[in-house]
């Protein structure tokens, strides 16, 4: 087994690492021995969290759906199952995930390890709220079942624990019943940050809400946004001919980025032009419309390999959440600094998050801002300044998106990091399960 180039979705930082691809539980158990292991799903975390310090355990071969309860919507599946495969199998039967991140090309194990959140966190919580139990492979080869009734503490640390408590083998998750595969979308125009935040607060009853922000807008337009609200459409809300096959939506033609874009293609001028055009298009299209589930939840999945747009060096995402009481001031400072630096991002997303849960789960009541930037020296300097602003406003950071944060920043922002490290040390698993990220962040 030779080292091979291995990165997360952001393609940064590059690293040579060994990868094992066990076909079943017995092979996985044999691969766990030796230490420095970390489970890897479909490589959709952005940084180095799924790169083992000694060995990455690819879970993609362990991808069977095992059981489904048609009364409760409970699905039992192996960790390597893709969320998109779950949707393909169960949407035609009238079921959809309660919580989904912005891509369906993620594994169930990865979603659980990151405790991913979606556009409905303010109402429904994160993915972990719909996990009934987890079977976890420990460092000694034992498999333990974790739930809210059994092994509760380990259950909490595993949700959002970035694979550092063991290897998630399979889990029982719950799906929501839906009548159609369509979403009633309303797009609201917010001319600045204050208007955007006011709209989020006024629309908290909406099931789904997310805003695109023009992060290069300045002055009175700082934070101008397009807020997209969504509800699952009922059967009686579909026009013909959609109502004849309500759970079937037209398939979208996939496009693929054929090559790595030149690094100079993304600059303040091209991003500013893109943002201006996107804003105008959004303003013209504001109002209500019916969109299919794929377009609403996964617009980026329509472009396969979209990470290549950022060039061979890759990209980094900055994502923090700010407490509700400091969100307005913190977001103003973050957007002002980003606009001043001219390191604009055409993928700038704002969401309202709800109640926090335990373990290392990222969300807390407040607002989360996500910004993508191409990898270069100016970006690294900017991200350090954004870290400082987030810290000054009581923010914390999403480990699934992290690729370059320092241990000092993480531990300053989030006291739970020290408790996770202490738990791992006391349980004797800190050497067994380790990633490049956990070593960098002293977890």
GROMACS .gro file of C-alpha atoms in nm:
model
  443
    1UNK     CA    1   0.000   0.000   0.000
    2UNK     CA    2   0.177   0.309  -0.128
    3UNK     CA    3   0.101   0.670  -0.041
    4UNK     CA    4  -0.115   0.851  -0.294
    5UNK     CA    5  -0.218   1.215  -0.338
    6UNK     CA    6  -0.515   1.279  -0.111
    7UNK     CA    7  -0.708   1.593  -0.030
    8UNK     CA    8  -1.056   1.702   0.067
    9UNK     CA    9  -1.298   1.875  -0.169
   10UNK     CA   10  -1.106   2.202  -0.147
   11UNK     CA   11  -0.790   2.028  -0.276
   12UNK     CA   12  -0.593   2.199   0.001
   13UNK     CA   13  -0.368   2.117   0.176
   14UNK     CA   14  -0.214   1.859  -0.061
   15UNK     CA   15  -0.080   1.550   0.110
   16UNK     CA   16   0.046   1.203   0.024
   17UNK     CA   17  -0.133   0.942   0.234
   18UNK     CA   18  -0.206   0.570   0.243
   19UNK     CA   19  -0.562   0.453   0.181
   20UNK     CA   20  -0.727   0.118   0.260
   21UNK     CA   21  -1.063   0.020   0.109
   22UNK     CA   22  -1.210  -0.259   0.325
   23UNK     CA   23  -1.497  -0.455   0.170
   24UNK     CA   24  -1.659  -0.570   0.492
   25UNK     CA   25  -1.646  -0.545   0.869
   26UNK     CA   26  -1.376  -0.811   0.905
   27UNK     CA   27  -1.140  -0.632   0.668
   28UNK     CA   28  -1.218  -0.302   0.836
   29UNK     CA   29  -1.144  -0.449   1.179
   30UNK     CA   30  -0.804  -0.566   1.054
   31UNK     CA   31  -0.732  -0.223   0.906
   32UNK     CA   32  -0.808  -0.039   1.229
   33UNK     CA   33  -0.515  -0.195   1.412
   34UNK     CA   34  -0.199   0.013   1.408
   35UNK     CA   35  -0.314   0.362   1.506
   36UNK     CA   36  -0.340   0.691   1.318
   37UNK     CA   37  -0.656   0.577   1.138
   38UNK     CA   38  -0.947   0.788   1.021
   39UNK     CA   39  -1.259   0.694   0.825
   40UNK     CA   40  -1.311   0.864   0.491
   41UNK     CA   41  -1.641   0.888   0.305
   42UNK     CA   42  -1.664   1.051  -0.036
   43UNK     CA   43  -1.397   1.312   0.035
   44UNK     CA   44  -1.646   1.601   0.054
   45UNK     CA   45  -1.518   1.759   0.373
   46UNK     CA   46  -1.317   2.054   0.248
   47UNK     CA   47  -0.983   2.021   0.426
   48UNK     CA   48  -0.776   1.744   0.581
   49UNK     CA   49  -1.025   1.595   0.828
   50UNK     CA   50  -1.059   1.269   0.632
   51UNK     CA   51  -0.688   1.224   0.572
   52UNK     CA   52  -0.555   0.975   0.826
   53UNK     CA   53  -0.231   1.062   1.000
   54UNK     CA   54  -0.115   0.707   0.913
   55UNK     CA   55  -0.399   0.550   0.712
   56UNK     CA   56  -0.732   0.662   0.566
   57UNK     CA   57  -1.009   0.402   0.572
   58UNK     CA   58  -1.228   0.448   0.265
   59UNK     CA   59  -1.583   0.343   0.353
   60UNK     CA   60  -1.727   0.361   0.004
   61UNK     CA   61  -1.739  -0.018  -0.039
   62UNK     CA   62  -1.957  -0.052   0.271
   63UNK     CA   63  -2.262   0.101   0.110
   64UNK     CA   64  -2.563  -0.122   0.162
   65UNK     CA   65  -2.907  -0.008   0.273
   66UNK     CA   66  -3.016  -0.272   0.522
   67UNK     CA   67  -3.371  -0.207   0.642
   68UNK     CA   68  -3.655   0.044   0.616
   69UNK     CA   69  -3.961   0.093   0.835
   70UNK     CA   70  -4.249   0.224   0.625
   71UNK     CA   71  -4.434   0.343   0.937
   72UNK     CA   72  -4.165   0.549   1.106
   73UNK     CA   73  -3.942   0.630   0.808
   74UNK     CA   74  -3.640   0.479   0.984
   75UNK     CA   75  -3.364   0.368   0.745
   76UNK     CA   76  -3.076   0.147   0.857
   77UNK     CA   77  -2.777   0.179   0.626
   78UNK     CA   78  -2.402   0.136   0.615
   79UNK     CA   79  -2.177   0.438   0.652
   80UNK     CA   80  -2.062   0.442   0.289
   81UNK     CA   81  -2.408   0.498   0.141
   82UNK     CA   82  -2.435   0.827  -0.045
   83UNK     CA   83  -2.714   1.065   0.051
   84UNK     CA   84  -2.801   1.090  -0.317
   85UNK     CA   85  -2.856   0.714  -0.331
   86UNK     CA   86  -3.093   0.741  -0.033
   87UNK     CA   87  -3.293   1.007  -0.217
   88UNK     CA   88  -3.297   0.807  -0.540
   89UNK     CA   89  -3.427   0.502  -0.351
   90UNK     CA   90  -3.683   0.664  -0.123
   91UNK     CA   91  -3.813   0.984  -0.279
   92UNK     CA   92  -4.016   0.778  -0.530
   93UNK     CA   93  -4.178   0.618  -0.222
   94UNK     CA   94  -4.254   0.956  -0.063
   95UNK     CA   95  -3.958   1.002   0.174
   96UNK     CA   96  -3.682   1.264   0.192
   97UNK     CA   97  -3.397   1.337   0.438
   98UNK     CA   98  -3.498   1.560   0.728
   99UNK     CA   99  -3.168   1.745   0.703
  100UNK     CA  100  -2.933   1.776   0.409
  101UNK     CA  101  -2.613   1.971   0.349
  102UNK     CA  102  -2.556   2.152   0.020
  103UNK     CA  103  -2.443   1.844  -0.170
  104UNK     CA  104  -2.594   1.498  -0.200
  105UNK     CA  105  -2.255   1.344  -0.284
  106UNK     CA  106  -2.175   1.280   0.082
  107UNK     CA  107  -2.187   0.956   0.274
  108UNK     CA  108  -2.407   0.892   0.575
  109UNK     CA  109  -2.097   0.833   0.786
  110UNK     CA  110  -1.955   1.167   0.679
  111UNK     CA  111  -2.276   1.356   0.752
  112UNK     CA  112  -2.294   1.204   1.099
  113UNK     CA  113  -1.924   1.267   1.170
  114UNK     CA  114  -1.971   1.633   1.075
  115UNK     CA  115  -2.324   1.656   1.222
  116UNK     CA  116  -2.407   1.847   0.907
  117UNK     CA  117  -2.675   2.113   0.908
  118UNK     CA  118  -2.900   2.234   0.631
  119UNK     CA  119  -3.128   2.521   0.541
  120UNK     CA  120  -3.374   2.419   0.816
  121UNK     CA  121  -3.150   2.418   1.122
  122UNK     CA  122  -3.344   2.704   1.281
  123UNK     CA  123  -3.649   2.475   1.293
  124UNK     CA  124  -3.533   2.113   1.286
  125UNK     CA  125  -3.174   2.107   1.412
  126UNK     CA  126  -2.881   1.924   1.257
  127UNK     CA  127  -2.861   1.578   1.101
  128UNK     CA  128  -2.789   1.426   1.442
  129UNK     CA  129  -3.141   1.509   1.557
  130UNK     CA  130  -3.262   1.236   1.322
  131UNK     CA  131  -3.006   0.968   1.404
  132UNK     CA  132  -3.158   0.698   1.628
  133UNK     CA  133  -2.846   0.490   1.678
  134UNK     CA  134  -2.492   0.438   1.550
  135UNK     CA  135  -2.281   0.122   1.540
  136UNK     CA  136  -1.923   0.231   1.611
  137UNK     CA  137  -1.609   0.023   1.562
  138UNK     CA  138  -1.369   0.085   1.848
  139UNK     CA  139  -0.991   0.067   1.853
  140UNK     CA  140  -0.994  -0.288   2.000
  141UNK     CA  141  -1.223  -0.426   1.729
  142UNK     CA  142  -1.542  -0.419   1.937
  143UNK     CA  143  -1.859  -0.278   1.789
  144UNK     CA  144  -2.071  -0.073   2.029
  145UNK     CA  145  -2.416   0.070   1.969
  146UNK     CA  146  -2.461   0.434   2.060
  147UNK     CA  147  -2.791   0.610   2.111
  148UNK     CA  148  -2.965   0.860   2.336
  149UNK     CA  149  -3.024   0.576   2.582
  150UNK     CA  150  -2.704   0.371   2.550
  151UNK     CA  151  -2.347   0.502   2.557
  152UNK     CA  152  -2.495   0.849   2.558
  153UNK     CA  153  -2.173   1.044   2.606
  154UNK     CA  154  -1.997   0.868   2.320
  155UNK     CA  155  -2.308   0.916   2.104
  156UNK     CA  156  -2.287   1.291   2.162
  157UNK     CA  157  -1.915   1.310   2.086
  158UNK     CA  158  -1.954   1.098   1.772
  159UNK     CA  159  -2.212   1.339   1.625
  160UNK     CA  160  -1.981   1.611   1.497
  161UNK     CA  161  -1.669   1.439   1.628
  162UNK     CA  162  -1.508   1.422   1.281
  163UNK     CA  163  -1.445   1.047   1.309
  164UNK     CA  164  -1.222   1.081   1.614
  165UNK     CA  165  -1.424   0.848   1.840
  166UNK     CA  166  -1.405   0.542   1.612
  167UNK     CA  167  -1.530   0.421   1.277
  168UNK     CA  168  -1.902   0.463   1.206
  169UNK     CA  169  -2.015   0.132   1.056
  170UNK     CA  170  -2.390   0.183   1.013
  171UNK     CA  171  -2.667   0.393   1.155
  172UNK     CA  172  -3.041   0.423   1.184
  173UNK     CA  173  -3.168   0.755   1.053
  174UNK     CA  174  -3.518   0.891   1.003
  175UNK     CA  175  -3.661   1.029   0.679
  176UNK     CA  176  -3.952   1.271   0.646
  177UNK     CA  177  -4.268   1.193   0.449
  178UNK     CA  178  -4.329   1.419   0.148
  179UNK     CA  179  -4.611   1.429  -0.102
  180UNK     CA  180  -4.408   1.563  -0.393
  181UNK     CA  181  -4.054   1.622  -0.513
  182UNK     CA  182  -4.115   1.993  -0.552
  183UNK     CA  183  -4.036   2.298  -0.341
  184UNK     CA  184  -4.237   2.620  -0.318
  185UNK     CA  185  -3.961   2.880  -0.324
  186UNK     CA  186  -3.998   3.247  -0.238
  187UNK     CA  187  -3.707   3.481  -0.311
  188UNK     CA  188  -3.688   3.800  -0.107
  189UNK     CA  189  -3.459   4.087  -0.198
  190UNK     CA  190  -3.264   4.247   0.087
  191UNK     CA  191  -3.078   4.565  -0.016
  192UNK     CA  192  -2.833   4.542   0.276
  193UNK     CA  193  -2.734   4.335   0.578
  194UNK     CA  194  -2.986   4.490   0.816
  195UNK     CA  195  -3.268   4.409   0.577
  196UNK     CA  196  -3.138   4.054   0.531
  197UNK     CA  197  -3.126   3.986   0.905
  198UNK     CA  198  -3.467   4.139   0.957
  199UNK     CA  199  -3.609   3.914   0.685
  200UNK     CA  200  -3.452   3.603   0.842
  201UNK     CA  201  -3.605   3.692   1.179
  202UNK     CA  202  -3.945   3.766   1.028
  203UNK     CA  203  -3.948   3.437   0.834
  204UNK     CA  204  -3.848   3.194   1.106
  205UNK     CA  205  -4.159   2.988   1.044
  206UNK     CA  206  -4.029   2.899   0.699
  207UNK     CA  207  -3.908   2.540   0.683
  208UNK     CA  208  -3.601   2.629   0.477
  209UNK     CA  209  -3.414   2.957   0.449
  210UNK     CA  210  -3.077   3.052   0.302
  211UNK     CA  211  -2.933   3.372   0.159
  212UNK     CA  212  -2.673   3.443  -0.106
  213UNK     CA  213  -2.473   3.754  -0.015
  214UNK     CA  214  -2.285   3.984  -0.247
  215UNK     CA  215  -1.974   3.993  -0.030
  216UNK     CA  216  -1.807   4.265  -0.239
  217UNK     CA  217  -2.086   4.517  -0.195
  218UNK     CA  218  -1.988   4.815   0.017
  219UNK     CA  219  -2.137   5.119   0.188
  220UNK     CA  220  -2.517   5.126   0.206
  221UNK     CA  221  -2.530   4.804  -0.001
  222UNK     CA  222  -2.306   4.608   0.238
  223UNK     CA  223  -2.454   4.261   0.280
  224UNK     CA  224  -2.715   4.292   0.006
  225UNK     CA  225  -2.870   3.950  -0.025
  226UNK     CA  226  -3.120   3.724  -0.195
  227UNK     CA  227  -3.308   3.525   0.069
  228UNK     CA  228  -3.455   3.200  -0.061
  229UNK     CA  229  -3.731   3.041   0.147
  230UNK     CA  230  -3.866   2.695   0.078
  231UNK     CA  231  -4.153   2.462   0.165
  232UNK     CA  232  -4.226   2.109   0.045
  233UNK     CA  233  -4.510   2.146  -0.201
  234UNK     CA  234  -4.828   1.950  -0.137
  235UNK     CA  235  -4.995   1.736  -0.399
  236UNK     CA  236  -5.277   1.987  -0.445
  237UNK     CA  237  -5.026   2.263  -0.518
  238UNK     CA  238  -4.880   2.108  -0.831
  239UNK     CA  239  -4.997   2.222  -1.172
  240UNK     CA  240  -5.050   1.978  -1.452
  241UNK     CA  241  -4.871   1.780  -1.575
  242UNK     CA  242  -4.652   1.762  -1.261
  243UNK     CA  243  -4.944   1.640  -1.053
  244UNK     CA  244  -4.965   1.317  -1.252
  245UNK     CA  245  -4.622   1.208  -1.125
  246UNK     CA  246  -4.563   1.427  -0.817
  247UNK     CA  247  -4.253   1.246  -0.693
  248UNK     CA  248  -4.079   1.246  -1.028
  249UNK     CA  249  -3.904   1.561  -1.141
  250UNK     CA  250  -3.728   1.632  -1.471
  251UNK     CA  251  -3.367   1.520  -1.457
  252UNK     CA  252  -3.112   1.795  -1.491
  253UNK     CA  253  -2.835   1.767  -1.744
  254UNK     CA  254  -2.505   1.749  -1.559
  255UNK     CA  255  -2.218   1.964  -1.668
  256UNK     CA  256  -1.858   1.898  -1.586
  257UNK     CA  257  -1.568   2.137  -1.542
  258UNK     CA  258  -1.325   1.981  -1.792
  259UNK     CA  259  -0.999   2.124  -1.662
  260UNK     CA  260  -0.846   2.327  -1.382
  261UNK     CA  261  -0.922   2.691  -1.445
  262UNK     CA  262  -0.624   2.929  -1.462
  263UNK     CA  263  -0.564   3.076  -1.117
  264UNK     CA  264  -0.586   3.428  -1.262
  265UNK     CA  265  -0.942   3.368  -1.383
  266UNK     CA  266  -1.084   3.431  -1.036
  267UNK     CA  267  -0.995   3.781  -0.924
  268UNK     CA  268  -1.171   4.077  -0.769
  269UNK     CA  269  -1.290   4.197  -1.109
  270UNK     CA  270  -1.436   3.866  -1.233
  271UNK     CA  271  -1.600   3.795  -0.896
  272UNK     CA  272  -1.739   4.149  -0.877
  273UNK     CA  273  -1.885   4.111  -1.226
  274UNK     CA  274  -2.035   3.772  -1.139
  275UNK     CA  275  -2.187   3.906  -0.818
  276UNK     CA  276  -2.338   4.207  -0.994
  277UNK     CA  277  -2.496   3.988  -1.264
  278UNK     CA  278  -2.622   3.731  -1.011
  279UNK     CA  279  -2.774   4.009  -0.800
  280UNK     CA  280  -2.958   4.161  -1.094
  281UNK     CA  281  -3.086   3.822  -1.206
  282UNK     CA  282  -3.208   3.750  -0.853
  283UNK     CA  283  -3.387   4.084  -0.827
  284UNK     CA  284  -3.563   4.023  -1.157
  285UNK     CA  285  -3.667   3.672  -1.049
  286UNK     CA  286  -3.781   3.762  -0.698
  287UNK     CA  287  -4.112   3.626  -0.581
  288UNK     CA  288  -4.270   3.282  -0.571
  289UNK     CA  289  -4.194   2.991  -0.797
  290UNK     CA  290  -4.203   2.612  -0.799
  291UNK     CA  291  -3.862   2.441  -0.822
  292UNK     CA  292  -3.759   2.077  -0.810
  293UNK     CA  293  -3.582   1.938  -0.503
  294UNK     CA  294  -3.249   1.897  -0.682
  295UNK     CA  295  -3.235   2.260  -0.793
  296UNK     CA  296  -3.334   2.393  -0.452
  297UNK     CA  297  -3.108   2.184  -0.230
  298UNK     CA  298  -2.814   2.104  -0.458
  299UNK     CA  299  -2.755   2.376  -0.720
  300UNK     CA  300  -2.381   2.315  -0.721
  301UNK     CA  301  -2.420   1.941  -0.783
  302UNK     CA  302  -2.536   2.028  -1.134
  303UNK     CA  303  -2.174   2.112  -1.216
  304UNK     CA  304  -1.959   1.807  -1.158
  305UNK     CA  305  -1.608   1.887  -1.042
  306UNK     CA  306  -1.694   2.252  -0.967
  307UNK     CA  307  -1.398   2.268  -0.729
  308UNK     CA  308  -1.174   2.284  -1.039
  309UNK     CA  309  -1.302   2.636  -1.105
  310UNK     CA  310  -1.057   2.749  -0.839
  311UNK     CA  311  -0.757   2.612  -1.024
  312UNK     CA  312  -0.497   2.355  -0.941
  313UNK     CA  313  -0.408   2.506  -0.603
  314UNK     CA  314  -0.765   2.462  -0.482
  315UNK     CA  315  -0.979   2.672  -0.254
  316UNK     CA  316  -1.057   2.723   0.112
  317UNK     CA  317  -1.385   2.798   0.281
  318UNK     CA  318  -1.422   3.020   0.581
  319UNK     CA  319  -1.730   2.930   0.785
  320UNK     CA  320  -1.808   3.052   1.131
  321UNK     CA  321  -2.122   3.094   1.338
  322UNK     CA  322  -2.176   3.406   1.547
  323UNK     CA  323  -2.405   3.421   1.851
  324UNK     CA  324  -2.733   3.596   1.790
  325UNK     CA  325  -2.649   3.893   2.011
  326UNK     CA  326  -2.326   3.973   1.822
  327UNK     CA  327  -2.427   3.858   1.473
  328UNK     CA  328  -2.508   4.199   1.332
  329UNK     CA  329  -2.183   4.360   1.442
  330UNK     CA  330  -1.975   4.053   1.361
  331UNK     CA  331  -2.118   4.004   1.014
  332UNK     CA  332  -2.072   4.372   0.938
  333UNK     CA  333  -1.706   4.346   1.035
  334UNK     CA  334  -1.651   4.023   0.838
  335UNK     CA  335  -1.813   4.158   0.522
  336UNK     CA  336  -1.638   4.493   0.553
  337UNK     CA  337  -1.299   4.325   0.582
  338UNK     CA  338  -1.375   4.091   0.290
  339UNK     CA  339  -1.489   4.376   0.066
  340UNK     CA  340  -1.189   4.586   0.168
  341UNK     CA  341  -0.949   4.305   0.083
  342UNK     CA  342  -1.114   4.258  -0.256
  343UNK     CA  343  -1.080   3.883  -0.213
  344UNK     CA  344  -1.441   3.831  -0.308
  345UNK     CA  345  -1.624   3.503  -0.311
  346UNK     CA  346  -1.904   3.421  -0.550
  347UNK     CA  347  -2.020   3.151  -0.310
  348UNK     CA  348  -2.116   3.354  -0.006
  349UNK     CA  349  -2.393   3.200   0.201
  350UNK     CA  350  -2.576   3.318   0.513
  351UNK     CA  351  -2.805   3.102   0.727
  352UNK     CA  352  -2.993   3.139   1.053
  353UNK     CA  353  -2.910   2.857   1.295
  354UNK     CA  354  -3.115   2.736   1.588
  355UNK     CA  355  -3.054   2.558   1.915
  356UNK     CA  356  -2.716   2.402   1.987
  357UNK     CA  357  -2.664   2.039   2.078
  358UNK     CA  358  -2.379   1.863   2.260
  359UNK     CA  359  -2.050   1.711   2.153
  360UNK     CA  360  -1.860   1.906   1.889
  361UNK     CA  361  -2.166   1.992   1.685
  362UNK     CA  362  -2.103   2.322   1.505
  363UNK     CA  363  -2.436   2.511   1.515
  364UNK     CA  364  -2.554   2.745   1.788
  365UNK     CA  365  -2.828   3.008   1.787
  366UNK     CA  366  -2.712   3.283   1.555
  367UNK     CA  367  -2.593   3.333   1.200
  368UNK     CA  368  -2.340   3.136   1.000
  369UNK     CA  369  -2.148   3.287   0.711
  370UNK     CA  370  -1.960   3.076   0.454
  371UNK     CA  371  -1.716   3.225   0.203
  372UNK     CA  372  -1.505   3.044  -0.057
  373UNK     CA  373  -1.166   3.178  -0.167
  374UNK     CA  374  -0.896   3.048  -0.403
  375UNK     CA  375  -0.578   2.939  -0.230
  376UNK     CA  376  -0.307   3.207  -0.234
  377UNK     CA  377  -0.103   3.408   0.014
  378UNK     CA  378  -0.349   3.697   0.024
  379UNK     CA  379  -0.632   3.458   0.107
  380UNK     CA  380  -0.437   3.303   0.393
  381UNK     CA  381  -0.372   3.648   0.538
  382UNK     CA  382  -0.738   3.746   0.498
  383UNK     CA  383  -0.861   3.429   0.667
  384UNK     CA  384  -0.640   3.500   0.967
  385UNK     CA  385  -0.806   3.841   0.999
  386UNK     CA  386  -1.154   3.688   0.961
  387UNK     CA  387  -1.064   3.440   1.236
  388UNK     CA  388  -0.978   3.730   1.465
  389UNK     CA  389  -1.308   3.905   1.392
  390UNK     CA  390  -1.506   3.587   1.457
  391UNK     CA  391  -1.321   3.532   1.786
  392UNK     CA  392  -1.382   3.891   1.895
  393UNK     CA  393  -1.756   3.838   1.846
  394UNK     CA  394  -1.781   3.503   2.023
  395UNK     CA  395  -1.790   3.291   1.708
  396UNK     CA  396  -1.680   2.935   1.646
  397UNK     CA  397  -1.576   2.740   1.338
  398UNK     CA  398  -1.705   2.447   1.129
  399UNK     CA  399  -1.450   2.165   1.131
  400UNK     CA  400  -1.593   2.005   0.816
  401UNK     CA  401  -1.487   2.314   0.621
  402UNK     CA  402  -1.158   2.385   0.796
  403UNK     CA  403  -0.825   2.338   0.617
  404UNK     CA  404  -0.585   2.582   0.781
  405UNK     CA  405  -0.703   2.702   1.122
  406UNK     CA  406  -0.453   2.698   1.408
  407UNK     CA  407  -0.502   2.497   1.725
  408UNK     CA  408  -0.481   2.818   1.925
  409UNK     CA  409  -0.772   2.968   1.730
  410UNK     CA  410  -0.991   2.661   1.768
  411UNK     CA  411  -0.928   2.616   2.140
  412UNK     CA  412  -0.982   2.987   2.203
  413UNK     CA  413  -1.312   2.978   2.015
  414UNK     CA  414  -1.448   2.650   2.142
  415UNK     CA  415  -1.379   2.511   2.492
  416UNK     CA  416  -1.533   2.181   2.383
  417UNK     CA  417  -1.217   2.110   2.181
  418UNK     CA  418  -1.017   2.066   2.502
  419UNK     CA  419  -1.290   1.840   2.645
  420UNK     CA  420  -1.283   1.626   2.328
  421UNK     CA  421  -0.907   1.593   2.355
  422UNK     CA  422  -0.937   1.499   2.723
  423UNK     CA  423  -1.209   1.244   2.650
  424UNK     CA  424  -1.001   1.085   2.373
  425UNK     CA  425  -0.694   1.069   2.596
  426UNK     CA  426  -0.884   0.917   2.890
  427UNK     CA  427  -1.048   0.659   2.662
  428UNK     CA  428  -0.713   0.569   2.508
  429UNK     CA  429  -0.825   0.643   2.154
  430UNK     CA  430  -0.624   0.954   2.078
  431UNK     CA  431  -0.352   0.755   1.902
  432UNK     CA  432  -0.586   0.501   1.743
  433UNK     CA  433  -0.795   0.754   1.553
  434UNK     CA  434  -0.618   1.061   1.420
  435UNK     CA  435  -0.636   1.275   1.108
  436UNK     CA  436  -0.411   1.541   0.967
  437UNK     CA  437  -0.668   1.789   1.097
  438UNK     CA  438  -0.681   1.644   1.450
  439UNK     CA  439  -0.302   1.660   1.473
  440UNK     CA  440  -0.297   2.020   1.345
  441UNK     CA  441  -0.571   2.124   1.587
  442UNK     CA  442  -0.443   1.923   1.885
  443UNK     CA  443  -0.760   1.718   1.923
   0.00000   0.00000   0.00000
